PDB file of C-alpha atoms in Angstrom:
ATOM      1  CA  MET A   1     -20.046  22.937  16.746  1.00 88.00           C
ATOM      2  CA  ARG A   2     -22.692  25.323  14.309  1.00 86.00           C
ATOM      3  CA  ALA A   3     -19.350  25.870  11.569  1.00 87.00           C
ATOM      4  CA  ALA A   4     -20.200  21.301  12.111  1.00 87.00           C
ATOM      5  CA  GLY A   5     -24.154  21.608  11.273  1.00 86.00           C
ATOM      6  CA  ALA A   6     -25.058  21.137  14.255  1.00 88.00           C
ATOM      7  CA  ALA A   7     -27.594  23.052  15.134  1.00 84.00           C
ATOM      8  CA  SER A   8     -27.994  24.945  18.720  1.00 77.00           C
ATOM      9  CA  GLY A   9     -28.804  22.796  21.132  1.00 86.00           C
ATOM     10  CA  ASP A  10     -27.393  19.771  19.845  1.00 92.00           C
ATOM     11  CA  VAL A  11     -24.692  19.712  22.112  1.00 93.00           C
ATOM     12  CA  LEU A  12     -25.054  16.967  25.007  1.00 93.00           C
ATOM     13  CA  GLU A  13     -21.999  16.612  26.352  1.00 93.00           C
ATOM     14  CA  CYS A  14     -18.128  17.895  25.650  1.00 92.00           C
ATOM     15  CA  GLU A  15     -15.742  16.788  27.274  1.00 94.00           C
ATOM     16  CA  PRO A  16     -11.384  17.638  27.224  1.00 94.00           C
ATOM     17  CA  LEU A  17      -9.159  14.253  26.044  1.00 90.00           C
ATOM     18  CA  THR A  18      -5.681  14.262  27.742  1.00 82.00           C
ATOM     19  CA  GLY A  19      -2.731  11.456  26.594  1.00 69.00           C
ATOM     20  CA  GLY A  20      -2.452  14.058  22.860  1.00 68.00           C
ATOM     21  CA  THR A  21       0.976  15.559  23.485  1.00 70.00           C
ATOM     22  CA  TYR A  22       0.457  18.665  19.938  1.00 82.00           C
ATOM     23  CA  ASN A  23      -3.398  19.300  19.451  1.00 88.00           C
ATOM     24  CA  THR A  24      -6.411  20.311  21.678  1.00 92.00           C
ATOM     25  CA  LEU A  25      -8.899  17.100  21.871  1.00 94.00           C
ATOM     26  CA  HIS A  26     -13.128  17.241  23.239  1.00 95.00           C
ATOM     27  CA  ARG A  27     -15.803  14.400  22.514  1.00 95.00           C
ATOM     28  CA  VAL A  28     -18.442  15.375  21.895  1.00 95.00           C
ATOM     29  CA  VAL A  29     -22.177  13.903  21.892  1.00 95.00           C
ATOM     30  CA  LEU A  30     -25.381  14.851  19.655  1.00 95.00           C
ATOM     31  CA  ARG A  31     -28.524  14.446  20.665  1.00 93.00           C
ATOM     32  CA  ASP A  32     -28.908  12.244  18.150  1.00 92.00           C
ATOM     33  CA  GLY A  33     -27.075   9.968  19.039  1.00 92.00           C
ATOM     34  CA  ALA A  34     -24.076  11.071  17.226  1.00 93.00           C
ATOM     35  CA  ARG A  35     -19.969  10.769  18.947  1.00 95.00           C
ATOM     36  CA  TRP A  36     -17.602  13.861  17.080  1.00 96.00           C
ATOM     37  CA  ILE A  37     -13.666  14.352  18.107  1.00 96.00           C
ATOM     38  CA  VAL A  38     -12.869  17.883  17.764  1.00 96.00           C
ATOM     39  CA  LYS A  39      -9.449  18.385  16.916  1.00 96.00           C
ATOM     40  CA  ILE A  40      -8.006  22.095  17.382  1.00 95.00           C
ATOM     41  CA  PRO A  41      -4.184  22.926  16.293  1.00 92.00           C
ATOM     42  CA  PRO A  42      -1.809  25.185  18.185  1.00 90.00           C
ATOM     43  CA  PRO A  43      -1.094  28.633  17.890  1.00 87.00           C
ATOM     44  CA  ALA A  44       0.932  28.640  14.612  1.00 82.00           C
ATOM     45  CA  SER A  45       2.520  31.815  16.135  1.00 85.00           C
ATOM     46  CA  LEU A  46       4.663  28.720  18.948  1.00 88.00           C
ATOM     47  CA  PRO A  47       7.597  26.798  18.891  1.00 91.00           C
ATOM     48  CA  GLY A  48       7.598  24.314  16.429  1.00 92.00           C
ATOM     49  CA  LEU A  49       9.158  21.664  13.874  1.00 95.00           C
ATOM     50  CA  SER A  50       9.021  22.305  10.043  1.00 95.00           C
ATOM     51  CA  HIS A  51       7.996  20.004   8.872  1.00 95.00           C
ATOM     52  CA  GLU A  52       4.349  19.999  11.757  1.00 93.00           C
ATOM     53  CA  ARG A  53       3.460  23.261   9.649  1.00 89.00           C
ATOM     54  CA  GLY A  54      -0.337  22.301   8.294  1.00 89.00           C
ATOM     55  CA  LEU A  55      -0.588  18.810  10.011  1.00 92.00           C
ATOM     56  CA  LEU A  56      -4.402  18.842  10.227  1.00 94.00           C
ATOM     57  CA  GLY A  57      -5.032  18.679   6.758  1.00 93.00           C
ATOM     58  CA  GLY A  58      -3.006  16.415   6.166  1.00 94.00           C
ATOM     59  CA  GLU A  59      -4.567  14.024   8.610  1.00 96.00           C
ATOM     60  CA  VAL A  60      -8.130  15.185   6.080  1.00 97.00           C
ATOM     61  CA  GLU A  61      -5.963  14.123   3.755  1.00 96.00           C
ATOM     62  CA  PHE A  62      -5.462  10.865   5.495  1.00 97.00           C
ATOM     63  CA  TYR A  63      -8.283   9.965   6.116  1.00 98.00           C
ATOM     64  CA  THR A  64     -10.487  10.513   3.284  1.00 97.00           C
ATOM     65  CA  ALA A  65      -8.666   8.451   1.314  1.00 97.00           C
ATOM     66  CA  ALA A  66      -7.545   5.341   4.098  1.00 97.00           C
ATOM     67  CA  GLY A  67     -11.500   5.830   4.364  1.00 97.00           C
ATOM     68  CA  ARG A  68     -12.196   4.212   0.670  1.00 96.00           C
ATOM     69  CA  ILE A  69     -10.424   1.284   1.752  1.00 97.00           C
ATOM     70  CA  PRO A  70     -13.219  -1.838   3.194  1.00 97.00           C
ATOM     71  CA  GLY A  71     -10.457  -2.889   5.824  1.00 96.00           C
ATOM     72  CA  VAL A  72      -9.126  -0.001   7.218  1.00 98.00           C
ATOM     73  CA  PRO A  73     -11.087   1.723  10.566  1.00 98.00           C
ATOM     74  CA  VAL A  74     -10.235   5.443  10.613  1.00 98.00           C
ATOM     75  CA  PRO A  75     -12.284   8.199  11.610  1.00 98.00           C
ATOM     76  CA  ARG A  76     -15.174   9.351   9.019  1.00 97.00           C
ATOM     77  CA  VAL A  77     -14.339  13.300   8.088  1.00 97.00           C
ATOM     78  CA  VAL A  78     -17.314  15.503   9.564  1.00 96.00           C
ATOM     79  CA  ARG A  79     -15.856  19.433   8.483  1.00 96.00           C
ATOM     80  CA  TYR A  80     -12.615  21.267   8.493  1.00 96.00           C
ATOM     81  CA  GLU A  81     -11.174  24.502   7.971  1.00 95.00           C
ATOM     82  CA  THR A  82      -7.054  24.303   7.602  1.00 92.00           C
ATOM     83  CA  ASP A  83      -7.097  28.315   6.979  1.00 91.00           C
ATOM     84  CA  PRO A  84      -6.211  29.584  11.258  1.00 89.00           C
ATOM     85  CA  GLY A  85      -6.906  32.766   9.676  1.00 89.00           C
ATOM     86  CA  ALA A  86     -10.636  32.054   9.238  1.00 91.00           C
ATOM     87  CA  PRO A  87     -13.367  32.975  11.234  1.00 91.00           C
ATOM     88  CA  THR A  88     -13.749  29.919  13.652  1.00 91.00           C
ATOM     89  CA  GLY A  89      -9.999  28.863  13.542  1.00 92.00           C
ATOM     90  CA  ALA A  90      -8.007  26.438  11.829  1.00 94.00           C
ATOM     91  CA  PHE A  91      -9.901  22.240  13.257  1.00 95.00           C
ATOM     92  CA  LEU A  92     -11.354  18.607  11.928  1.00 96.00           C
ATOM     93  CA  VAL A  93     -14.516  17.415  13.287  1.00 97.00           C
ATOM     94  CA  MET A  94     -14.339  13.941  12.603  1.00 97.00           C
ATOM     95  CA  SER A  95     -17.202  10.668  13.774  1.00 97.00           C
ATOM     96  CA  ALA A  96     -15.386   8.731  17.224  1.00 97.00           C
ATOM     97  CA  CYS A  97     -14.549   5.738  16.073  1.00 97.00           C
ATOM     98  CA  PRO A  98     -15.287   3.060  19.224  1.00 96.00           C
ATOM     99  CA  GLY A  99     -12.534   1.434  21.764  1.00 95.00           C
ATOM    100  CA  ALA A 100      -9.739   2.679  23.295  1.00 94.00           C
ATOM    101  CA  SER A 101      -6.743   2.871  22.346  1.00 95.00           C
ATOM    102  CA  TRP A 102      -3.816  -0.330  22.608  1.00 97.00           C
ATOM    103  CA  GLN A 103      -1.741   0.959  24.817  1.00 94.00           C
ATOM    104  CA  GLU A 104      -4.327   0.783  28.012  1.00 93.00           C
ATOM    105  CA  TRP A 105      -5.507  -2.497  27.015  1.00 92.00           C
ATOM    106  CA  GLU A 106      -1.670  -4.275  26.331  1.00 89.00           C
ATOM    107  CA  GLY A 107      -0.848  -5.578  29.747  1.00 86.00           C
ATOM    108  CA  ARG A 108      -4.202  -6.723  30.189  1.00 90.00           C
ATOM    109  CA  LEU A 109      -3.621  -8.858  26.615  1.00 93.00           C
ATOM    110  CA  ALA A 110      -3.985 -13.455  27.215  1.00 93.00           C
ATOM    111  CA  ALA A 111      -0.858 -13.347  24.647  1.00 93.00           C
ATOM    112  CA  GLY A 112      -2.895 -16.010  22.408  1.00 95.00           C
ATOM    113  CA  GLU A 113      -5.795 -12.861  21.897  1.00 96.00           C
ATOM    114  CA  ARG A 114      -2.662 -10.213  21.250  1.00 96.00           C
ATOM    115  CA  ALA A 115      -0.825 -12.581  18.531  1.00 97.00           C
ATOM    116  CA  ALA A 116      -4.044 -12.734  16.678  1.00 97.00           C
ATOM    117  CA  LEU A 117      -4.849  -8.505  17.322  1.00 98.00           C
ATOM    118  CA  ARG A 118      -1.320  -8.153  15.751  1.00 98.00           C
ATOM    119  CA  ALA A 119      -1.576 -10.630  12.517  1.00 98.00           C
ATOM    120  CA  GLU A 120      -5.443  -8.284  12.484  1.00 98.00           C
ATOM    121  CA  LEU A 121      -3.291  -5.144  12.430  1.00 98.00           C
ATOM    122  CA  GLY A 122      -1.050  -6.249   9.612  1.00 98.00           C
ATOM    123  CA  GLY A 123      -4.214  -6.901   7.952  1.00 98.00           C
ATOM    124  CA  VAL A 124      -5.148  -3.062   8.117  1.00 98.00           C
ATOM    125  CA  VAL A 125      -1.778  -1.968   7.841  1.00 98.00           C
ATOM    126  CA  ALA A 126      -1.274  -4.055   4.432  1.00 98.00           C
ATOM    127  CA  ARG A 127      -4.968  -2.946   2.859  1.00 98.00           C
ATOM    128  CA  LEU A 128      -3.686   1.108   3.534  1.00 98.00           C
ATOM    129  CA  HIS A 129      -0.320   0.236   2.492  1.00 98.00           C
ATOM    130  CA  THR A 130      -3.154  -0.222  -0.517  1.00 98.00           C
ATOM    131  CA  VAL A 131      -3.384   3.687  -1.678  1.00 98.00           C
ATOM    132  CA  THR A 132      -1.631   5.621  -3.355  1.00 98.00           C
ATOM    133  CA  GLY A 133      -0.143   9.645  -3.691  1.00 97.00           C
ATOM    134  CA  HIS A 134       0.387  11.181  -7.216  1.00 96.00           C
ATOM    135  CA  GLY A 135       4.179  12.520  -5.507  1.00 98.00           C
ATOM    136  CA  PHE A 136       6.065  11.984  -2.911  1.00 98.00           C
ATOM    137  CA  GLY A 137       6.266  14.060   0.656  1.00 98.00           C
ATOM    138  CA  TYR A 138       3.672  15.259   3.489  1.00 97.00           C
ATOM    139  CA  PRO A 139       0.783  16.576   2.105  1.00 95.00           C
ATOM    140  CA  ALA A 140       0.435  19.517   3.440  1.00 92.00           C
ATOM    141  CA  ARG A 141       3.854  20.071   1.811  1.00 94.00           C
ATOM    142  CA  PRO A 142       6.217  22.340   3.838  1.00 94.00           C
ATOM    143  CA  PHE A 143       9.219  21.650   1.668  1.00 94.00           C
ATOM    144  CA  GLY A 144       7.703  22.492  -1.876  1.00 92.00           C
ATOM    145  CA  PRO A 145       5.846  21.120  -4.112  1.00 95.00           C
ATOM    146  CA  LEU A 146       5.709  16.294  -3.371  1.00 97.00           C
ATOM    147  CA  ALA A 147       8.744  15.046  -5.419  1.00 98.00           C
ATOM    148  CA  ALA A 148       8.939  13.478  -8.255  1.00 98.00           C
ATOM    149  CA  THR A 149      11.527   9.990  -6.514  1.00 97.00           C
ATOM    150  CA  TRP A 150      11.829   9.181  -3.235  1.00 98.00           C
ATOM    151  CA  ARG A 151      14.918   9.977  -2.843  1.00 97.00           C
ATOM    152  CA  GLU A 152      14.631  13.635  -3.505  1.00 96.00           C
ATOM    153  CA  ALA A 153      11.087  13.693  -0.889  1.00 96.00           C
ATOM    154  CA  PHE A 154      12.965  11.532   2.041  1.00 96.00           C
ATOM    155  CA  THR A 155      16.665  13.563   1.912  1.00 94.00           C
ATOM    156  CA  ARG A 156      15.336  17.030   1.891  1.00 95.00           C
ATOM    157  CA  MET A 157      13.118  15.140   5.381  1.00 96.00           C
ATOM    158  CA  PRO A 158      15.842  14.196   7.592  1.00 95.00           C
ATOM    159  CA  ALA A 159      17.833  17.045   6.719  1.00 96.00           C
ATOM    160  CA  ARG A 160      14.781  20.168   8.281  1.00 97.00           C
ATOM    161  CA  LEU A 161      14.440  18.143  11.357  1.00 97.00           C
ATOM    162  CA  LEU A 162      18.301  18.949  11.215  1.00 97.00           C
ATOM    163  CA  GLU A 163      18.335  21.884  11.141  1.00 97.00           C
ATOM    164  CA  ASP A 164      15.597  21.831  13.243  1.00 97.00           C
ATOM    165  CA  ALA A 165      17.852  20.549  15.920  1.00 97.00           C
ATOM    166  CA  VAL A 166      20.989  23.464  15.595  1.00 97.00           C
ATOM    167  CA  ARG A 167      18.078  26.104  16.071  1.00 97.00           C
ATOM    168  CA  TYR A 168      16.499  24.461  19.046  1.00 97.00           C
ATOM    169  CA  GLY A 169      20.013  23.669  20.338  1.00 96.00           C
ATOM    170  CA  VAL A 170      18.728  19.647  20.273  1.00 96.00           C
ATOM    171  CA  ARG A 171      21.393  17.261  22.113  1.00 93.00           C
ATOM    172  CA  LEU A 172      21.732  14.709  19.352  1.00 96.00           C
ATOM    173  CA  PRO A 173      24.743  11.854  20.317  1.00 95.00           C
ATOM    174  CA  ARG A 174      26.080  12.794  16.815  1.00 96.00           C
ATOM    175  CA  THR A 175      26.389  16.516  15.977  1.00 96.00           C
ATOM    176  CA  PRO A 176      23.134  17.574  13.050  1.00 96.00           C
ATOM    177  CA  ASP A 177      26.837  17.341  10.731  1.00 95.00           C
ATOM    178  CA  ALA A 178      27.534  14.278  11.307  1.00 95.00           C
ATOM    179  CA  ILE A 179      24.087  12.299  11.162  1.00 95.00           C
ATOM    180  CA  GLY A 180      23.607  14.847   7.863  1.00 93.00           C
ATOM    181  CA  THR A 181      26.440  13.166   6.171  1.00 91.00           C
ATOM    182  CA  LEU A 182      25.294   9.707   6.833  1.00 88.00           C
ATOM    183  CA  ALA A 183      22.139   9.925   5.468  1.00 87.00           C
ATOM    184  CA  SER A 184      23.344  11.184   2.020  1.00 86.00           C
ATOM    185  CA  GLY A 185      26.128   8.385   2.188  1.00 82.00           C
ATOM    186  CA  ALA A 186      24.117   5.983   2.041  1.00 81.00           C
ATOM    187  CA  ALA A 187      20.491   7.604   0.546  1.00 89.00           C
ATOM    188  CA  GLY A 188      20.860   5.446  -2.839  1.00 90.00           C
ATOM    189  CA  ALA A 189      18.942   3.006  -0.980  1.00 92.00           C
ATOM    190  CA  LEU A 190      16.284   4.940  -1.734  1.00 95.00           C
ATOM    191  CA  ASP A 191      15.845   4.405  -4.918  1.00 96.00           C
ATOM    192  CA  GLU A 192      13.739   1.707  -4.833  1.00 95.00           C
ATOM    193  CA  VAL A 193      10.834   3.126  -4.388  1.00 97.00           C
ATOM    194  CA  THR A 194       8.894   3.833  -7.024  1.00 97.00           C
ATOM    195  CA  VAL A 195       5.553   4.481  -6.054  1.00 98.00           C
ATOM    196  CA  PRO A 196       4.382   7.048  -2.617  1.00 98.00           C
ATOM    197  CA  VAL A 197       1.991   4.933  -0.423  1.00 98.00           C
ATOM    198  CA  ALA A 198      -0.323   6.505   2.305  1.00 98.00           C
ATOM    199  CA  VAL A 199       2.270   6.244   5.019  1.00 98.00           C
ATOM    200  CA  HIS A 200       0.183   6.834   8.671  1.00 98.00           C
ATOM    201  CA  PHE A 201       3.994   7.014  10.322  1.00 98.00           C
ATOM    202  CA  ASP A 202       2.939   6.957  14.251  1.00 97.00           C
ATOM    203  CA  LEU A 203       1.351   3.257  14.597  1.00 98.00           C
ATOM    204  CA  TRP A 204       3.005   3.059  18.215  1.00 96.00           C
ATOM    205  CA  GLN A 205      -0.344   1.481  20.545  1.00 96.00           C
ATOM    206  CA  GLY A 206      -1.740   4.690  21.572  1.00 94.00           C
ATOM    207  CA  ASN A 207      -3.397   5.862  17.603  1.00 96.00           C
ATOM    208  CA  VAL A 208      -4.749   2.466  17.455  1.00 98.00           C
ATOM    209  CA  LEU A 209      -7.769   1.535  18.776  1.00 97.00           C
ATOM    210  CA  LEU A 210      -9.709  -1.872  20.150  1.00 98.00           C
ATOM    211  CA  ASP A 211     -12.986  -2.934  20.488  1.00 97.00           C
ATOM    212  CA  GLY A 212     -14.468  -5.753  22.352  1.00 95.00           C
ATOM    213  CA  ALA A 213     -15.255  -8.374  24.773  1.00 93.00           C
ATOM    214  CA  PRO A 214     -12.151  -9.718  26.432  1.00 90.00           C
ATOM    215  CA  GLY A 215     -10.772 -12.961  24.775  1.00 90.00           C
ATOM    216  CA  ALA A 216     -12.166 -10.806  20.635  1.00 93.00           C
ATOM    217  CA  ARG A 217     -11.399  -7.689  21.087  1.00 96.00           C
ATOM    218  CA  THR A 218     -11.160  -6.376  17.100  1.00 97.00           C
ATOM    219  CA  VAL A 219      -9.073  -3.252  16.328  1.00 98.00           C
ATOM    220  CA  SER A 220     -11.515  -1.116  15.688  1.00 98.00           C
ATOM    221  CA  GLY A 221      -9.072   2.501  14.342  1.00 98.00           C
ATOM    222  CA  ILE A 222      -6.616   3.619  13.205  1.00 98.00           C
ATOM    223  CA  VAL A 223      -6.208   7.141  14.213  1.00 97.00           C
ATOM    224  CA  ASP A 224      -4.119  10.141  14.730  1.00 95.00           C
ATOM    225  CA  GLY A 225      -2.707  10.760  10.590  1.00 95.00           C
ATOM    226  CA  GLU A 226      -1.427  13.948  10.549  1.00 94.00           C
ATOM    227  CA  ARG A 227       2.396  12.810  10.398  1.00 95.00           C
ATOM    228  CA  MET A 228       1.313  11.199   7.468  1.00 97.00           C
ATOM    229  CA  PHE A 229       3.045  11.032   4.005  1.00 98.00           C
ATOM    230  CA  TRP A 230       3.002   9.667   1.501  1.00 98.00           C
ATOM    231  CA  GLY A 231       6.637   7.629   0.710  1.00 98.00           C
ATOM    232  CA  ASP A 232       7.582   4.191   1.207  1.00 98.00           C
ATOM    233  CA  PRO A 233       5.794   1.338   3.086  1.00 98.00           C
ATOM    234  CA  LEU A 234       8.309  -0.362   5.068  1.00 98.00           C
ATOM    235  CA  ALA A 235       8.432   3.356   7.331  1.00 98.00           C
ATOM    236  CA  ASP A 236       5.350   2.384   9.233  1.00 98.00           C
ATOM    237  CA  PHE A 237       7.048  -0.610  10.581  1.00 98.00           C
ATOM    238  CA  VAL A 238       8.892   1.246  12.405  1.00 98.00           C
ATOM    239  CA  SER A 239       6.201   2.828  15.368  1.00 98.00           C
ATOM    240  CA  LEU A 240       4.862  -0.440  14.349  1.00 98.00           C
ATOM    241  CA  ALA A 241       7.875  -1.878  16.594  1.00 97.00           C
ATOM    242  CA  LEU A 242       8.478   1.473  18.228  1.00 95.00           C
ATOM    243  CA  LEU A 243      12.226   1.330  20.215  1.00 94.00           C
ATOM    244  CA  ASP A 244      12.021  -2.569  18.345  1.00 95.00           C
ATOM    245  CA  ASP A 245      12.539  -5.300  15.791  1.00 95.00           C
ATOM    246  CA  ILE A 246       9.048  -5.096  13.475  1.00 97.00           C
ATOM    247  CA  GLU A 247      11.161  -9.079  11.920  1.00 96.00           C
ATOM    248  CA  ARG A 248      11.016  -9.697  15.245  1.00 96.00           C
ATOM    249  CA  ASP A 249       7.616  -9.434  15.177  1.00 97.00           C
ATOM    250  CA  GLY A 250       5.716 -12.633  13.265  1.00 97.00           C
ATOM    251  CA  ASP A 251       2.063 -11.969  14.080  1.00 98.00           C
ATOM    252  CA  PHE A 252       2.265  -8.410  12.561  1.00 98.00           C
ATOM    253  CA  LEU A 253       4.280  -9.801   9.674  1.00 98.00           C
ATOM    254  CA  ALA A 254       2.242 -13.021   8.923  1.00 98.00           C
ATOM    255  CA  GLY A 255      -1.016 -10.814   9.772  1.00 98.00           C
ATOM    256  CA  TYR A 256       0.561  -8.225   7.109  1.00 98.00           C
ATOM    257  CA  ALA A 257       1.607 -10.596   4.162  1.00 98.00           C
ATOM    258  CA  ALA A 258      -1.331 -12.724   4.256  1.00 98.00           C
ATOM    259  CA  ALA A 259      -3.566  -9.107   3.153  1.00 98.00           C
ATOM    260  CA  GLY A 260      -1.739  -8.947   0.083  1.00 97.00           C
ATOM    261  CA  GLY A 261       1.150  -6.783   1.697  1.00 97.00           C
ATOM    262  CA  THR A 262       4.629  -8.008   0.618  1.00 95.00           C
ATOM    263  CA  VAL A 263       8.476  -7.355   1.860  1.00 94.00           C
ATOM    264  CA  ARG A 264      11.676  -8.811   0.678  1.00 92.00           C
ATOM    265  CA  TRP A 265      14.142  -8.885   3.123  1.00 94.00           C
ATOM    266  CA  ASP A 266      16.730  -7.430   1.840  1.00 93.00           C
ATOM    267  CA  ARG A 267      20.341  -5.334   2.106  1.00 92.00           C
ATOM    268  CA  ALA A 268      18.454  -2.221   0.644  1.00 92.00           C
ATOM    269  CA  ALA A 269      15.508  -3.214   2.190  1.00 95.00           C
ATOM    270  CA  ARG A 270      17.034  -2.727   5.767  1.00 94.00           C
ATOM    271  CA  VAL A 271      19.216   0.158   5.102  1.00 94.00           C
ATOM    272  CA  ARG A 272      15.482   2.046   4.483  1.00 95.00           C
ATOM    273  CA  MET A 273      14.956   1.525   7.812  1.00 96.00           C
ATOM    274  CA  ALA A 274      17.848   2.059   9.680  1.00 95.00           C
ATOM    275  CA  PHE A 275      17.063   5.360   8.249  1.00 95.00           C
ATOM    276  CA  TYR A 276      13.136   5.212   8.701  1.00 97.00           C
ATOM    277  CA  ARG A 277      14.445   4.487  12.788  1.00 97.00           C
ATOM    278  CA  CYS A 278      17.107   7.266  12.477  1.00 96.00           C
ATOM    279  CA  TYR A 279      13.990   9.945  11.058  1.00 97.00           C
ATOM    280  CA  LEU A 280      11.735   8.600  13.766  1.00 98.00           C
ATOM    281  CA  TYR A 281      13.613   9.031  17.111  1.00 98.00           C
ATOM    282  CA  LEU A 282      14.694  12.212  15.894  1.00 97.00           C
ATOM    283  CA  ILE A 283      11.841  13.817  15.988  1.00 97.00           C
ATOM    284  CA  MET A 284      11.621  12.169  19.141  1.00 97.00           C
ATOM    285  CA  LEU A 285      14.125  13.511  20.580  1.00 97.00           C
ATOM    286  CA  VAL A 286      14.422  17.167  18.603  1.00 97.00           C
ATOM    287  CA  GLU A 287      10.357  17.441  19.688  1.00 96.00           C
ATOM    288  CA  ALA A 288      10.724  17.938  23.224  1.00 94.00           C
ATOM    289  CA  VAL A 289      12.133  21.324  23.195  1.00 95.00           C
ATOM    290  CA  PRO A 290      10.385  23.418  21.716  1.00 94.00           C
ATOM    291  CA  ARG A 291       6.746  21.563  22.939  1.00 91.00           C
ATOM    292  CA  ALA A 292       8.579  21.971  26.433  1.00 91.00           C
ATOM    293  CA  TYR A 293       8.240  18.495  27.562  1.00 92.00           C
ATOM    294  CA  PRO A 294       8.826  18.069  31.310  1.00 92.00           C
ATOM    295  CA  ARG A 295      12.401  16.670  32.319  1.00 93.00           C
ATOM    296  CA  ASP A 296      10.962  13.614  33.194  1.00 95.00           C
ATOM    297  CA  HIS A 297      10.676  12.728  29.694  1.00 92.00           C
ATOM    298  CA  ARG A 298      13.124  14.180  27.872  1.00 92.00           C
ATOM    299  CA  GLU A 299      14.769  12.174  30.916  1.00 94.00           C
ATOM    300  CA  TRP A 300      13.612   8.815  29.124  1.00 95.00           C
ATOM    301  CA  ALA A 301      13.810   9.887  25.647  1.00 95.00           C
ATOM    302  CA  ASP A 302      17.445   9.821  26.782  1.00 95.00           C
ATOM    303  CA  ARG A 303      17.792   6.832  28.042  1.00 96.00           C
ATOM    304  CA  HIS A 304      15.581   4.795  26.070  1.00 97.00           C
ATOM    305  CA  VAL A 305      15.503   7.714  22.135  1.00 97.00           C
ATOM    306  CA  ALA A 306      19.128   8.236  22.344  1.00 97.00           C
ATOM    307  CA  PRO A 307      20.599   5.097  21.860  1.00 97.00           C
ATOM    308  CA  ARG A 308      18.181   3.533  19.175  1.00 97.00           C
ATOM    309  CA  LEU A 309      19.862   6.413  17.491  1.00 97.00           C
ATOM    310  CA  GLU A 310      22.743   5.398  17.374  1.00 97.00           C
ATOM    311  CA  ALA A 311      22.123   1.840  16.762  1.00 96.00           C
ATOM    312  CA  ALA A 312      20.828   2.990  13.880  1.00 95.00           C
ATOM    313  CA  LEU A 313      23.351   5.353  13.206  1.00 95.00           C
ATOM    314  CA  VAL A 314      25.275   3.082  13.409  1.00 94.00           C
ATOM    315  CA  GLU A 315      23.825   0.395  10.567  1.00 92.00           C
ATOM    316  CA  LEU A 316      23.381   3.132   8.337  1.00 91.00           C
ATOM    317  CA  SER A 317      27.961   3.638   8.899  1.00 89.00           C
ATOM    318  CA  ARG A 318      28.051  -0.341   7.507  1.00 86.00           C
ATOM    319  CA  ALA A 319      25.741   1.303   5.001  1.00 77.00           C
ATOM    320  CA  ASP A 320      28.111   3.182   3.292  1.00 69.00           C
ATOM    321  CA  ALA A 321      30.878   1.856   4.357  1.00 65.00           C
ATOM    322  CA  ALA A 322      30.027  -0.755   1.846  1.00 64.00           C
TER     323      ALA A 322
END
C-alpha cells in the first residue's frame, strides 16, 4: 500500500476476494473513501501455460488503452509493478468498479432487463473494439515480438498451447498433432484481419459488472483484462457467448451494431470463429492440469467443454476440406 501511495493508517479495510482461479485479490478501503482492488499474480515458479508469462503487464495495457475510450467502464490503474524480483514483488493496484458480477445477478434478471443489458454490453464492446495497437499478439510478448500479421500471431498461440497440453499430459478429444494439422489447413481465413484491435478474450458474465436498482441496472465494469491480446475483434464473441453461439444473441449484436461495430457473417468469419472457439476451449481444458483444479471441475469440463471443442474442430475440418 505504501508503494501505491497510501500512508500508514490510510487503510481502513482489507479483505480477500474469492472466485478467481489464478491471481490473489484483495479489496481495500481507504480513509478518504477510495476503494481499490489489489491483484497479486502467482509466483513464476508455479506451473503455468506458455502464454501466461507477463499477464499482469497485459492487464495494465488493456485498462490504460480502454480507459481512454468514453463509455468503456474499466478500472483506473493506480500503481503497478510487473517485475516479480522487485522488493514488493509484482502487483497491480486499481480502482474498484461499482456493482457485482453479471454471473451473480443472472438468475434474477427479468427477460426485458436482460435484453437491454445485452444490448448495452454490445455497445460497450463495440467501443472497446475501436482501440487499436501497433502489432498482433499478446502485449507481454511471451512468444517474441508482436507480429506484423494476424495469421503469424494467432497460429503461434494454439501451437504453444498444444505444446503445453503435451507437457502436462492433458486428455483432449483429438491428439495435439491432429488439432495442429486442422488449424494449419484453415489458417488462410486469418489473413482477412489487417488491423490489430484490443480483444479482452475473457468476457464471460463473471468479468462483466452490473450496478443499479432492479430494472435499472447498467454495465458498470469490464474487469480481469489479463487475457487480452491485439487481434481480431471477432475473437471476443467466443467468451461473450461461452459454450454457445453469439449469432443467437440478437440483443447483443443489435447493441454492437448501433454503437458502430460491424460484423459480416461470411464463410471466412465463421471459420475464424471456429478457430477462436478451439483456442478458448483448449485453454479451459489444458489449464486445469497445471492449476490442479478439483476433480468436479475437470469432470464438468469433460462433459461441457470438450464436446464444444470437438464441434469447433469439425467446423475446421469442413473448412479445410472446402
